[in-house]
Coordinates of C-alpha atoms in Angstrom, one line a residue:
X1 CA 0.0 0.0 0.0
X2 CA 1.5 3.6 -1.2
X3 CA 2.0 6.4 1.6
X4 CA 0.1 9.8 1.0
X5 CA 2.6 12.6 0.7
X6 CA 1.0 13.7 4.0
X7 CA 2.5 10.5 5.7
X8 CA 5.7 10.6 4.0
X9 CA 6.1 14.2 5.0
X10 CA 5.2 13.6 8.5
X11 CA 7.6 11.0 9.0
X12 CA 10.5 12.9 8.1
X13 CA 9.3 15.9 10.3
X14 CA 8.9 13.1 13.3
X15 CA 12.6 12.1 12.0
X16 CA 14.3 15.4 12.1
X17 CA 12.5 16.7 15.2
X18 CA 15.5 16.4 17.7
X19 CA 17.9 17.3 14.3
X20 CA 18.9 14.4 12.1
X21 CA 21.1 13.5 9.2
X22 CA 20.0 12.9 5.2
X23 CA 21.0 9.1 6.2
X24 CA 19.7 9.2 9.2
X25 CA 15.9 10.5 7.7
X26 CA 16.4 7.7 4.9
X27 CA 16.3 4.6 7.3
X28 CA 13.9 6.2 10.0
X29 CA 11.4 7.2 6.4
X30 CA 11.7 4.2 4.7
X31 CA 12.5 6.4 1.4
X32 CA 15.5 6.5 -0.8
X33 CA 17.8 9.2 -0.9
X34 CA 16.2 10.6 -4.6
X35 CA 12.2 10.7 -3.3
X36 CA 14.1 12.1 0.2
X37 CA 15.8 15.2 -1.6
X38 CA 12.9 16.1 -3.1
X39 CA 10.5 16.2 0.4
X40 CA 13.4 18.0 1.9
X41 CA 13.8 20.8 -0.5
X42 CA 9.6 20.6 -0.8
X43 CA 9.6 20.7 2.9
X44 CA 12.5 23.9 3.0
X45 CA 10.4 25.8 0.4
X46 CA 7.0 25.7 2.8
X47 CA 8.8 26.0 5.9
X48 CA 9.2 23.2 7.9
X49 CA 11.8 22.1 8.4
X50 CA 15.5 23.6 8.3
X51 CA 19.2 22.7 7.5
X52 CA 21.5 23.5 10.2
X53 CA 25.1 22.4 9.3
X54 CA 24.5 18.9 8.2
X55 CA 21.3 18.4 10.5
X56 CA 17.7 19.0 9.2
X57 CA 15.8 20.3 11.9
X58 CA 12.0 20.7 12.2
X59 CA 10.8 24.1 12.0
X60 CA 8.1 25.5 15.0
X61 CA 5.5 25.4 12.0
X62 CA 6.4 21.7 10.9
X63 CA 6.0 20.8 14.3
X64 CA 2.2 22.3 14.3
X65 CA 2.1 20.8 11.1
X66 CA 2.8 17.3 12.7
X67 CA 0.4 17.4 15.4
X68 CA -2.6 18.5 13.1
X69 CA -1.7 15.7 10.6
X70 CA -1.7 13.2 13.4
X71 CA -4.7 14.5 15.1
X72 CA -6.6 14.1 11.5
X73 CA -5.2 10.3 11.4
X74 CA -3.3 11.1 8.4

């Protein structure tokens, strides 16, 4: 069964929440490094998560984004 975008997007904000590594985002999503660069540079562009040195971080806004995509069940 495919993931929504919604789901995959959540699991890399849960991923990065405490700062995490491209690799690190990979294993803990499930994805590939190709479909991950293109939800991180998706996710960058809306604001949700950040690069700090070689960490992503989620942002304040991906973290509200998070808790309204769980509390909807998606």
């Amino acid at each position: 069964m495919r993931r929504s975008r919604t789901a995959i997007s959540v699991e890399i904000l849960r991923a990065a929440m405490e700062g995490a590594k491209k690799t690190h985002i990979v294993y803990r999503a499930n994805l590939n490094f190709e479909v991950v660069n293109r939800y991180l540079t998706m996710l960058e562009e809306k604001g949700l998560i950040e690069k700090k040195d070689s960490l992503y971080v989620t942002t304040e806004k991906g973290k509200e984004f998070q808790e309204i995509a769980q509390e909807l069940g998606l």
